[in-house]
Coordinates of C-alpha atoms in Angstrom, one line a residue:
Chain A
M1342 CA 12.1 6.5 -42.0
H1343 CA 13.0 7.9 -38.3
F1344 CA 9.6 8.9 -38.4
C1345 CA 8.2 5.9 -38.7
I1346 CA 10.6 4.5 -35.8
F1347 CA 9.4 7.3 -33.8
V1348 CA 5.8 6.5 -34.6
L1349 CA 6.3 2.7 -33.7
Y1350 CA 7.6 3.4 -30.8
Y1351 CA 5.2 5.4 -29.1
K1352 CA 2.8 3.4 -30.2
K1353 CA 3.3 0.7 -28.1
N1354 CA 1.4 0.2 -25.7
M1355 CA 2.1 -1.7 -22.0
F1356 CA 1.6 -4.9 -23.4
D1357 CA 4.1 -4.5 -26.4
K1358 CA 6.8 -3.2 -23.7
I1359 CA 6.0 -6.1 -21.8
I1360 CA 6.3 -8.8 -24.6
N1361 CA 9.9 -7.3 -25.8
A1362 CA 11.1 -7.0 -22.3
A1363 CA 10.3 -10.9 -22.0
I1364 CA 11.8 -11.8 -25.8
K1365 CA 15.1 -9.3 -25.0
F1366 CA 15.5 -10.5 -21.6
S1367 CA 14.5 -13.8 -21.5
E1368 CA 17.3 -15.2 -19.3
N1369 CA 17.6 -12.2 -17.0
N1370 CA 15.5 -12.4 -13.1
A1371 CA 12.2 -11.2 -13.5
F1372 CA 11.4 -12.0 -9.8
C1373 CA 13.1 -12.8 -6.3
I1374 CA 11.1 -13.9 -3.8
N1375 CA 11.8 -15.5 -0.7
T1376 CA 15.6 -15.6 -2.3
A1377 CA 14.4 -17.3 -5.1
Y1378 CA 14.6 -16.1 -8.8
Y1379 CA 12.4 -16.8 -11.4
T1380 CA 13.6 -15.7 -15.1
Y1381 CA 11.5 -14.0 -17.9
K1382 CA 11.4 -17.4 -19.4
E1383 CA 10.1 -19.4 -16.3
T1384 CA 7.9 -16.8 -15.3
G1385 CA 6.4 -16.6 -19.4
K1386 CA 5.9 -20.6 -18.9
R1387 CA 3.8 -20.0 -16.2
V1388 CA 1.7 -16.9 -17.1
N1389 CA 0.6 -18.9 -20.6
G1390 CA 0.2 -22.1 -18.3
I1391 CA -2.4 -19.8 -16.1
K1392 CA -3.7 -18.2 -19.4
N1393 CA -4.7 -21.9 -20.5
L1394 CA -6.0 -22.3 -17.2
L1395 CA -8.5 -19.5 -18.1
R1396 CA -9.6 -21.0 -21.2
K1397 CA -12.1 -23.0 -18.6
S1398 CA -13.6 -19.6 -17.6
S1399 CA -16.8 -17.8 -19.4
S1400 CA -16.2 -15.3 -16.3
Q1401 CA -14.5 -11.8 -17.4
N1402 CA -13.5 -10.6 -13.9
I1403 CA -11.3 -13.2 -12.0
G1404 CA -10.3 -13.1 -8.3
I1405 CA -6.8 -13.6 -7.0
V1406 CA -6.3 -14.8 -3.8
I1407 CA -2.6 -13.0 -3.1
Y1408 CA 0.3 -15.0 -1.7
D1409 CA 3.9 -13.8 -1.9
D1410 CA 4.8 -16.4 -4.4
I1411 CA 5.4 -16.5 -8.2
E1412 CA 2.2 -18.1 -9.0
T1413 CA 0.3 -15.0 -7.6
Y1414 CA 2.1 -12.8 -9.9
A1415 CA 1.8 -15.0 -12.6
A1416 CA -1.6 -14.9 -12.2
I1417 CA -1.9 -11.6 -12.4
L1418 CA -0.3 -11.6 -15.7
A1419 CA -2.0 -14.5 -17.0
V1420 CA -5.4 -12.3 -16.5
L1421 CA -4.1 -9.5 -18.0
F1422 CA -3.1 -11.1 -20.9
A1423 CA -6.0 -13.3 -21.2
G1424 CA -7.8 -9.7 -21.9
K1425 CA -9.9 -10.5 -18.7
T1426 CA -9.7 -8.4 -15.5
Y1427 CA -8.4 -9.1 -11.9
I1428 CA -9.7 -8.3 -8.4
P1429 CA -7.0 -8.8 -5.6
I1430 CA -8.2 -11.0 -2.7
N1431 CA -6.1 -10.6 0.5
P1432 CA -6.8 -13.9 2.3
H1433 CA -6.2 -11.9 5.7
N1434 CA -9.0 -10.2 5.6
P1435 CA -12.3 -11.4 7.3
P1436 CA -14.3 -13.7 4.9
D1437 CA -17.2 -12.0 5.4
R1438 CA -15.6 -8.6 3.6
N1439 CA -14.2 -10.8 0.7
D1440 CA -17.5 -12.3 0.3
S1441 CA -18.9 -9.0 -0.6
I1442 CA -15.9 -8.4 -3.0
V1443 CA -17.0 -11.7 -4.9
H1444 CA -20.3 -10.5 -4.9
Q1445 CA -19.9 -7.3 -5.9
A1446 CA -17.8 -7.7 -8.5
E1447 CA -19.5 -10.8 -10.3
I1448 CA -16.8 -13.0 -9.8
S1449 CA -17.1 -16.6 -10.8
T1450 CA -13.9 -18.1 -10.9
I1451 CA -10.8 -17.5 -8.0
L1452 CA -7.3 -18.5 -8.8
S1453 CA -5.1 -19.4 -6.0
S1454 CA -1.8 -21.0 -5.6
Q1455 CA -3.1 -22.5 -1.6
V1456 CA -6.1 -23.8 -2.9
D1457 CA -6.7 -26.1 0.2
D1458 CA -7.0 -22.6 2.6
V1459 CA -9.8 -21.0 0.3
S1460 CA -12.4 -22.3 2.8
E1461 CA -11.0 -20.1 4.9
V1462 CA -10.3 -17.0 2.7
F1463 CA -14.2 -16.9 1.9
A1464 CA -17.4 -17.5 4.1
D1465 CA -19.3 -18.9 1.2
V1466 CA -17.4 -20.7 -1.6
L1467 CA -20.5 -22.6 -3.4
G1468 CA -20.5 -21.5 -6.5
L1469 CA -16.9 -20.5 -7.2
D1470 CA -14.7 -22.1 -9.4
V1471 CA -11.4 -22.3 -8.0
M1472 CA -8.3 -22.9 -10.2
D1473 CA -4.9 -24.0 -9.0
T1474 CA -1.9 -22.0 -10.3
T1475 CA 0.5 -24.4 -9.0
N1476 CA 2.6 -26.6 -11.2
V1477 CA 1.0 -24.9 -14.4
S1478 CA 3.3 -24.6 -17.3
D1479 CA 3.3 -24.3 -20.7
N1480 CA 6.0 -24.8 -23.1
N1481 CA 5.9 -22.2 -24.6
H1482 CA 7.3 -18.7 -22.4
L1483 CA 6.7 -15.9 -25.2
L1484 CA 3.5 -14.1 -24.1
E1485 CA 1.1 -13.3 -27.2
K1486 CA -0.6 -9.8 -27.5
P1487 CA -4.4 -10.1 -26.2
D1488 CA -6.9 -8.5 -28.8
V1489 CA -8.5 -6.5 -26.4
D1490 CA -10.6 -3.3 -26.3
M1491 CA -8.3 -0.7 -24.4
E1492 CA -11.6 0.7 -22.7
Q1493 CA -12.2 -2.6 -21.0
N1494 CA -10.9 -2.7 -17.0
A1495 CA -7.2 -4.0 -15.9
Y1496 CA -8.5 -4.6 -12.5
I1497 CA -10.2 -3.6 -9.8
L1498 CA -9.5 -2.5 -6.2
F1499 CA -11.8 -2.2 -3.4
T1500 CA -11.0 0.4 -0.9
S1501 CA -13.4 1.3 2.2
G1502 CA -16.5 1.9 2.6
S1503 CA -18.1 4.4 4.6
T1504 CA -21.5 2.3 4.5
G1505 CA -19.3 -0.4 6.1
V1506 CA -19.3 -2.6 2.3
P1507 CA -16.0 -2.3 0.5
K1508 CA -15.8 0.2 -2.5
G1509 CA -14.9 -1.3 -5.9
V1510 CA -12.5 1.2 -7.8
P1511 CA -12.2 -0.3 -11.7
I1512 CA -9.1 1.0 -13.8
R1513 CA -9.6 0.2 -17.3
L1514 CA -6.4 -1.0 -19.9
K1515 CA -6.1 2.5 -21.2
N1516 CA -5.8 4.4 -17.6
L1517 CA -3.0 1.9 -16.7
D1518 CA -1.3 2.4 -20.2
A1519 CA -1.3 5.6 -19.7
F1520 CA 0.1 5.5 -15.9
V1521 CA 2.8 3.9 -17.8
S1522 CA 3.8 6.4 -21.0
A1523 CA 3.1 9.1 -18.0
F1524 CA 5.4 7.2 -15.8
F1525 CA 8.3 7.0 -18.5
A1526 CA 7.6 10.8 -19.6
L1527 CA 9.4 11.3 -16.3
G1528 CA 12.6 11.3 -17.8
Y1529 CA 13.8 8.1 -15.4
Q1530 CA 17.0 6.4 -16.6
L1531 CA 16.3 3.0 -16.5
D1532 CA 17.3 -0.3 -18.0
D1533 CA 17.2 -4.1 -17.6
S1534 CA 20.1 -3.7 -14.6
H1535 CA 17.6 -2.4 -12.2
R1536 CA 16.7 -4.0 -9.2
F1537 CA 13.1 -2.6 -7.9
L1538 CA 11.6 -3.1 -4.2
Q1539 CA 7.8 -4.6 -4.2
I1540 CA 7.1 -3.8 -0.7
F1541 CA 2.8 -3.6 -1.2
D1542 CA -0.1 -5.4 -0.4
L1543 CA -1.1 -6.6 -4.4
T1544 CA -4.6 -5.1 -3.0
F1545 CA -3.0 -1.6 -2.9
D1546 CA -2.4 -0.3 -6.4
L1547 CA 1.6 1.2 -5.7
S1548 CA 1.9 -2.4 -5.6
I1549 CA 1.5 -2.7 -9.5
M1550 CA 3.7 0.2 -10.3
S1551 CA 6.6 -2.0 -8.3
Y1552 CA 5.8 -4.9 -10.3
L1553 CA 4.4 -3.6 -13.3
I1554 CA 6.9 -1.2 -14.6
P1555 CA 10.3 -3.6 -14.2
L1556 CA 8.9 -5.9 -16.4
T1557 CA 8.2 -3.5 -19.2
I1558 CA 12.0 -3.2 -19.4
G1559 CA 14.0 -6.5 -18.3
A1560 CA 14.3 -5.7 -14.7
C1561 CA 14.2 -7.4 -11.8
V1562 CA 11.1 -7.1 -9.1
Y1563 CA 12.5 -7.8 -5.1
T1564 CA 9.1 -8.6 -2.9
V1565 CA 9.3 -8.0 0.5
P1566 CA 7.8 -11.6 2.7
A1567 CA 4.8 -11.4 4.3
G1568 CA 4.6 -12.1 7.5
E1569 CA 7.5 -10.5 8.7
I1570 CA 8.2 -7.3 10.6
K1571 CA 7.7 -5.3 7.0
F1572 CA 10.0 -2.9 7.4
T1573 CA 13.2 -4.4 8.7
A1574 CA 12.6 -7.1 6.1
A1575 CA 12.3 -4.0 3.7
Y1576 CA 15.5 -2.7 4.9
S1577 CA 17.3 -5.8 4.5
I1578 CA 16.1 -6.3 0.8
L1579 CA 16.8 -3.0 0.1
E1580 CA 20.8 -3.6 1.6
D1581 CA 21.3 -7.0 0.6
Y1582 CA 20.3 -7.0 -2.7
E1583 CA 21.2 -3.4 -3.6
I1584 CA 18.2 -2.3 -4.6
T1585 CA 17.8 0.4 -7.5
V1586 CA 14.7 1.4 -7.5
A1587 CA 11.5 1.4 -4.2
L1588 CA 8.2 3.0 -4.0
M1589 CA 7.8 3.1 -0.1
V1590 CA 5.3 4.5 1.8
P1591 CA 6.6 7.3 4.3
S1592 CA 6.0 5.8 7.4
I1593 CA 9.3 3.4 6.7
L1594 CA 11.1 6.7 7.5
S1595 CA 9.7 7.2 10.7
F1596 CA 11.0 3.5 11.5
L1597 CA 14.2 4.3 9.8
R1598 CA 15.0 7.5 11.2
K1599 CA 16.8 6.5 14.7
Y1600 CA 19.4 4.6 12.5
Y1601 CA 20.0 7.2 9.5
E1602 CA 23.5 7.0 10.5
E1603 CA 24.1 3.8 9.9
I1604 CA 22.1 3.8 6.4
R1605 CA 24.1 4.6 3.4
L1606 CA 22.0 2.7 0.2
E1607 CA 24.8 4.0 -2.8
K1608 CA 23.5 2.0 -5.0
M1609 CA 19.6 3.4 -4.6
K1610 CA 19.0 5.9 -7.6
Y1611 CA 15.2 6.5 -7.3
S1612 CA 13.5 6.8 -4.2
L1613 CA 9.8 7.7 -4.4
F1614 CA 7.4 8.0 -1.7
C1615 CA 3.3 7.9 -1.8
G1616 CA 0.7 6.6 0.4
E1617 CA 0.7 9.5 3.0
A1618 CA 1.9 12.9 3.8
L1619 CA 5.9 13.2 3.2
Y1620 CA 7.4 14.9 6.2
A1621 CA 10.3 17.1 5.4
D1622 CA 12.5 16.6 7.9
L1623 CA 12.4 12.8 7.7
T1624 CA 13.2 13.2 3.6
E1625 CA 16.4 15.4 4.9
G1626 CA 17.9 12.8 6.5
W1627 CA 17.0 10.4 4.5
A1628 CA 18.1 12.1 1.6
E1629 CA 21.7 11.7 3.2
C1630 CA 21.3 7.7 3.7
V1631 CA 20.6 7.2 -0.9
P1632 CA 23.2 9.9 -1.6
N1633 CA 23.0 9.1 -5.0
A1634 CA 19.2 8.9 -5.7
L1635 CA 16.6 11.0 -7.3
V1636 CA 14.2 11.0 -3.8
Q1637 CA 10.9 12.0 -5.1
N1638 CA 7.4 12.7 -3.2
V1639 CA 4.6 11.3 -5.8
Y1640 CA 1.1 11.6 -4.8
G1641 CA -2.6 9.8 -6.6
P1642 CA -5.4 8.1 -5.2
T1643 CA -6.4 5.0 -6.5
E1644 CA -9.0 6.6 -8.4
A1645 CA -6.5 8.0 -10.7
T1646 CA -4.1 4.8 -11.2
I1647 CA -1.2 4.7 -8.8
F1648 CA 0.3 8.3 -8.8
C1649 CA -0.2 11.1 -10.7
L1650 CA 1.5 14.0 -9.3
T1651 CA 5.5 14.6 -8.4
Y1652 CA 7.5 16.4 -6.6
D1653 CA 11.7 16.0 -6.7
W1654 CA 13.2 16.7 -3.3
N1655 CA 16.1 19.2 -4.3
R1656 CA 19.2 18.6 -2.3
S1657 CA 20.7 21.8 -2.6
A1658 CA 18.1 24.2 -2.2
E1659 CA 15.4 24.7 0.2
N1660 CA 12.4 22.2 -0.2
K1661 CA 8.5 23.1 -0.5
N1662 CA 6.6 22.4 1.9
L1663 CA 3.3 23.1 4.1
N1664 CA 3.1 22.6 7.9
G1665 CA 6.4 20.2 7.1
I1666 CA 5.0 18.6 4.4
V1667 CA 6.3 18.2 1.4
C1668 CA 4.9 19.4 -1.9
I1669 CA 3.4 17.2 -3.6
G1670 CA 4.4 19.0 -7.2
K1671 CA 2.7 18.8 -10.7
P1672 CA 0.6 16.8 -12.5
M1673 CA 2.3 13.9 -14.8
Q1674 CA 1.7 14.2 -18.2
N1675 CA -2.6 13.8 -19.5
I1676 CA -3.5 14.8 -16.1
A1677 CA -5.2 18.0 -15.1
A1678 CA -5.4 18.7 -11.6
I1679 CA -7.5 22.0 -10.2
V1680 CA -8.1 23.3 -7.2
V1681 CA -11.8 24.4 -6.0
D1682 CA -14.1 26.1 -3.6
E1683 CA -17.3 25.0 -2.0
D1684 CA -19.1 25.4 -5.4
L1685 CA -16.8 23.2 -7.6
K1686 CA -15.3 26.3 -9.0
P1687 CA -12.0 26.4 -9.7
V1688 CA -10.1 28.8 -7.3
A1689 CA -6.9 31.3 -7.8
A1690 CA -3.5 30.4 -6.9
G1691 CA -2.8 30.8 -3.4
I1692 CA -6.0 29.8 -2.3
H1693 CA -6.9 26.7 0.0
G1694 CA -9.4 24.3 -1.4
E1695 CA -10.1 20.9 -2.7
L1696 CA -7.6 18.8 -5.3
C1697 CA -9.7 16.9 -8.1
L1698 CA -8.4 15.3 -11.1
S1699 CA -9.2 14.6 -14.3
G1700 CA -7.3 13.3 -17.8
A1701 CA -6.2 9.7 -19.2
Q1702 CA -5.6 7.8 -15.5
L1703 CA -9.2 8.5 -14.0
T1704 CA -11.2 5.4 -12.9
S1705 CA -14.7 5.4 -15.2
G1706 CA -16.4 5.0 -11.8
Y1707 CA -17.0 3.5 -8.6
L1708 CA -18.5 0.0 -9.5
K1709 CA -22.4 0.1 -9.2
N1710 CA -22.3 2.7 -6.8
P1711 CA -24.1 5.9 -8.8
E1712 CA -24.8 7.6 -5.1
K1713 CA -21.0 7.4 -4.5
N1714 CA -20.1 8.5 -8.2
K1715 CA -22.4 11.7 -7.9
E1716 CA -20.8 13.3 -4.9
A1717 CA -17.4 12.0 -6.4
F1718 CA -17.3 12.7 -10.0
F1719 CA -18.4 16.3 -11.6
T1720 CA -18.0 17.7 -14.8
L1721 CA -16.7 21.0 -15.9
D1722 CA -15.7 23.1 -18.3
L1723 CA -11.6 22.9 -19.0
N1724 CA -10.7 25.1 -22.2
G1725 CA -14.0 24.5 -23.9
T1726 CA -14.1 20.7 -23.4
A1727 CA -16.4 19.2 -21.1
E1728 CA -13.9 17.0 -18.4
I1729 CA -14.7 14.8 -15.9
F1730 CA -13.0 15.4 -12.7
Y1731 CA -12.7 13.2 -9.5
R1732 CA -12.9 15.1 -6.3
T1733 CA -9.8 13.4 -4.2
G1734 CA -10.8 15.0 -0.6
D1735 CA -7.7 16.5 -0.3
I1736 CA -7.3 19.9 0.7
C1737 CA -4.2 21.7 -1.2
Y1738 CA -3.3 24.9 -3.1
I1739 CA -1.2 25.8 -5.9
D1740 CA 2.1 27.9 -5.8
E1741 CA 3.6 30.6 -7.6
D1742 CA 5.4 27.8 -9.7
G1743 CA 2.1 25.7 -10.5
D1744 CA 3.1 23.2 -7.8
F1745 CA 0.6 21.7 -5.6
M1746 CA 0.9 22.0 -1.9
Y1747 CA -0.7 19.8 0.5
S1748 CA -2.8 20.5 3.6
G1749 CA -4.9 17.6 4.8
R1750 CA -8.1 15.5 4.4
L1751 CA -11.3 17.4 3.7
D1752 CA -13.4 14.1 5.7
N1753 CA -12.4 11.8 7.8
Q1754 CA -11.0 9.4 5.4
V1755 CA -7.3 8.8 7.1
K1756 CA -4.4 7.1 5.8
I1757 CA -3.4 4.3 7.9
Q1758 CA 0.2 2.7 7.1
G1759 CA -0.9 3.4 3.5
F1760 CA -4.0 2.2 2.9
R1761 CA -7.2 4.7 2.8
V1762 CA -9.6 4.2 5.5
E1763 CA -12.9 5.6 6.3
L1764 CA -12.9 5.9 10.0
S1765 CA -16.8 5.9 9.6
E1766 CA -16.5 2.4 8.2
I1767 CA -15.2 1.6 11.4
E1768 CA -17.5 3.4 13.4
H1769 CA -20.1 1.5 11.3
Y1770 CA -19.1 -1.8 12.4
A1771 CA -19.1 -0.9 15.9
R1772 CA -22.5 0.7 16.2
E1773 CA -23.5 -2.4 14.4
F1774 CA -22.2 -4.8 17.1
M1775 CA -23.1 -2.5 20.4
K1776 CA -27.0 -2.7 18.1
N1777 CA -26.1 1.6 17.8
A1778 CA -24.9 2.8 20.5
N1779 CA -22.6 5.8 19.5
A1780 CA -18.9 5.0 18.3
V1781 CA -16.4 7.4 16.9
A1782 CA -13.3 6.5 15.5
L1783 CA -10.2 9.0 15.6
T1784 CA -6.8 9.0 15.1
S1785 CA -3.5 10.6 16.5
Q1786 CA 0.0 10.9 15.5
N1787 CA 2.3 9.1 18.2
S1788 CA 6.0 10.8 18.4
S1789 CA 7.4 8.3 15.5
G1790 CA 4.1 10.0 13.0
N1791 CA 2.5 6.6 13.1
T1792 CA -1.3 6.8 12.8
L1793 CA -3.2 5.2 15.5
I1794 CA -6.9 4.7 15.4
H1795 CA -8.5 5.5 19.0
L1796 CA -12.3 4.4 19.0
F1797 CA -14.7 6.2 21.4
V1798 CA -17.8 4.2 22.2
E1799 CA -20.6 6.0 25.0
N1800 CA -21.3 4.1 27.6
F1801 CA -20.5 0.3 26.5
N1802 CA -17.7 -1.4 28.7
I1803 CA -17.6 -5.0 26.7
T1804 CA -14.5 -3.8 24.8
D1805 CA -12.9 -7.2 24.4
D1806 CA -16.4 -8.5 22.4
L1807 CA -16.5 -5.3 20.6
L1808 CA -12.6 -5.8 19.3
A1809 CA -13.0 -9.7 18.9
F1810 CA -16.3 -8.6 16.5
L1811 CA -14.2 -6.0 14.8
K1812 CA -11.2 -8.4 13.6
T1813 CA -14.5 -10.4 12.0
K1814 CA -15.2 -7.7 9.9
L1815 CA -12.1 -5.3 9.3
P1816 CA -8.9 -5.7 8.2
T1817 CA -6.1 -5.6 10.7
Y1818 CA -4.5 -2.1 9.7
M1819 CA -8.1 -0.9 10.6
I1820 CA -8.6 -2.6 14.0
P1821 CA -8.3 0.1 16.8
N1822 CA -5.3 0.5 18.6
E1823 CA -7.5 1.9 22.1
I1824 CA -11.0 1.4 22.8
R1825 CA -12.1 4.0 25.3
I1826 CA -15.5 4.2 26.9
I1827 CA -17.1 7.8 27.7
G1828 CA -20.2 8.0 30.0
V1829 CA -21.5 10.6 27.7
F1830 CA -20.7 12.2 24.4
P1831 CA -19.6 15.7 24.6
L1832 CA -21.8 18.2 22.1
N1833 CA -20.7 20.7 19.7
V1834 CA -23.4 23.7 19.2
N1835 CA -25.2 22.1 16.7
G1836 CA -25.9 19.0 18.7
K1837 CA -23.8 16.8 16.9
T1838 CA -21.1 14.7 19.1
D1839 CA -18.0 16.9 19.6
R1840 CA -15.2 15.0 17.6
N1841 CA -12.8 17.9 18.2
A1842 CA -14.0 17.8 21.7
L1843 CA -13.0 13.8 22.0
K1844 CA -10.0 14.4 20.1
K1845 CA -8.6 16.8 23.0
Q1846 CA -9.0 13.6 25.4
I1847 CA -6.6 11.4 22.8
Chain B
M258 CA 21.4 -9.6 34.6
H259 CA 20.2 -13.8 34.5
Y260 CA 18.6 -14.8 31.2
D261 CA 15.2 -16.0 33.4
E262 CA 15.3 -12.3 34.6
I263 CA 15.3 -11.0 31.0
K264 CA 12.7 -13.4 30.0
S265 CA 10.1 -12.1 32.3
R266 CA 11.0 -8.4 31.8
L267 CA 11.1 -8.6 28.0
N268 CA 7.5 -10.7 28.9
R269 CA 5.9 -7.5 31.1
V270 CA 7.2 -5.4 28.1
F271 CA 5.5 -7.3 25.2
C272 CA 2.2 -7.8 27.3
T273 CA 2.3 -3.8 27.6
V274 CA 3.0 -2.9 24.5
F275 CA 0.3 -5.6 22.6
K276 CA -2.1 -4.8 25.6
D277 CA -2.6 -8.2 26.4
D278 CA -1.6 -9.9 29.2
T279 CA -2.1 -13.3 28.5
I280 CA 1.2 -13.4 26.4
L281 CA 3.9 -16.1 26.8
I282 CA 6.5 -15.6 25.0
S283 CA 9.5 -18.2 24.3
E284 CA 12.5 -18.3 22.5
E285 CA 10.6 -19.6 19.0
T286 CA 8.2 -16.6 19.2
T287 CA 8.0 -14.6 16.4
A288 CA 6.0 -11.8 14.9
K289 CA 3.8 -14.8 13.4
D290 CA 2.9 -15.7 16.8
I291 CA 1.1 -12.3 17.9
E292 CA -1.7 -11.6 16.3
K293 CA -0.8 -7.3 16.8
W294 CA 2.8 -7.5 15.6
D295 CA 3.4 -5.6 12.6
S296 CA 5.8 -2.6 11.5
L297 CA 4.6 -0.1 13.6
T298 CA 4.0 -2.2 17.2
H299 CA 7.8 -3.1 16.6
L300 CA 8.7 0.0 16.5
I301 CA 6.9 0.6 19.7
L302 CA 8.1 -2.6 21.1
I303 CA 11.9 -2.3 20.6
S304 CA 11.4 1.3 22.1
A305 CA 10.1 -0.2 25.1
T306 CA 13.0 -2.9 25.6
E307 CA 15.2 0.0 25.0
T308 CA 13.7 1.9 27.9
E309 CA 13.4 -1.0 29.9
F310 CA 16.5 -2.1 29.4
A311 CA 18.5 0.6 28.9
I312 CA 20.0 -0.2 26.0
K313 CA 20.2 0.8 22.1
F314 CA 20.0 -1.8 19.6
K315 CA 21.7 -1.1 16.0
L316 CA 19.7 -1.5 12.9
K317 CA 21.6 -4.5 11.8
E318 CA 21.3 -6.1 15.0
L319 CA 17.4 -5.3 14.8
I320 CA 17.8 -7.0 11.0
A321 CA 19.4 -10.3 12.1
M322 CA 16.4 -10.9 15.1
K323 CA 14.7 -14.3 13.7
N324 CA 12.5 -14.6 16.8
V325 CA 12.3 -14.0 20.7
G326 CA 15.0 -15.8 21.4
D327 CA 17.6 -14.1 19.3
F328 CA 15.9 -10.9 20.6
M329 CA 16.8 -11.8 24.5
K330 CA 20.3 -12.6 23.6
S331 CA 20.9 -9.5 22.1
I332 CA 19.7 -7.9 25.3
E333 CA 22.1 -10.3 27.4
T334 CA 24.8 -9.3 25.0
K335 CA 24.6 -5.6 25.4
L336 CA 23.9 -5.6 29.2
A337 CA 27.1 -7.8 29.8
V338 CA 29.2 -5.0 27.9

């Protein structure tokens, strides 16, 4: 009998968990958005209301224009529970970029809580069926498990692509479900009384952990309002609402470090960092600000669903770091992580190489992008089984305990405010505007540890117009902080632009 | 220091930080009014303001500031001490 119960519990997938939490904790608050609370019951009614709307759509892929409101979160859940795939669309991105996403994902149905603004979100709205998610509520708040193949995509996120075209990363329901299971297998002691921070833009997959995990246990999600100074607003929420679980980008510590002496968040139980290199000196001070919390460095690319390696910060012993960057730890359950050389052969412990990932959380490959898939994925025989691995582009080595030590990026893909940015995409658009005059984008770190973008242009002095053009093509976080004009770019011995020589000029 | 002088000097700080000489701040100005005013530039803005007026803000003071008017009042209070 006990065995049966055990089996049944572990057969529950993420849909069952959300359904059960919504029944058991129907009067609990599910969301706190801009100081307004929404219970599980109320959220469930909205989800079912939007699900009813979706019956009129034959499209599998549904675009959701994202705002910081309950309608947007309900729309995400409605799409998942309708057995469809959601694609978050940032209304502040250039319309051309959003059009590219709609085109690539073959989206014909858009959900929005601000339908009047849709013409500003997309350059071309013809052919789009725009559905208004406001004032849509069903009498029934109970969620119904979708009859859906877990091989189907849960969402597609678009990241920066080197050719100027955003790259779609589809994540299947089974990948997301594997993440949820692996997350709980880490042993967090969580229940419905916990309060989770949600600081991320919904086009960023770290947001999914921040709202999905609490919904599986009946806990409440506290969102950071958009359009404010995010780090100040986030801290305010951490303190005012006594947040107990917070996944944040390490940049926030660069902001808060000056004020560590003022900060004491006693209620924080789990303080997770992801999305960028986490610096040991910043973490040490932060750990004192959250005296009762487990501080954890988590790592993972979008391609391997949210995060897949974790390292627990040790308060009473020396912590592992490489050049001041905190260790990224060990793989979560059902993840295989290896380090390979240039020939994609696994290297021995202690040898630097490229970190590659495989397992239950791995995407099936980029959307309609065979060339990129060929570059980024490869098959390797692992213990007698052919496994598909993803090349992360991150340089690591494995230490004697099996922990992964992060060393840096292999290419010129960087993280800016947690967003992954291909510097070549910025160069691409700069060259397009300058009719292919030479452009090189580089980054530096300021004294606070924040990443700044410097765009070097060769013999082109209309920088204001160039900047204005870039603003029509790229999201704000990709706009250069500085444009520098150089007469002639220095060349290296191979006759290529000497990026290192340019970097010395920053 | 007179309030108008605080405003004028703070305006110069804004122009320098946001690399835009056309910025004209008012008491009602918020982050929504200045395109590049995000978490990163906010950090730079605070540091530049602290240097300009030789003052230090507390985190609680920064959180309480809802617009440039609050910012100026806080500077004025600190300078009066």
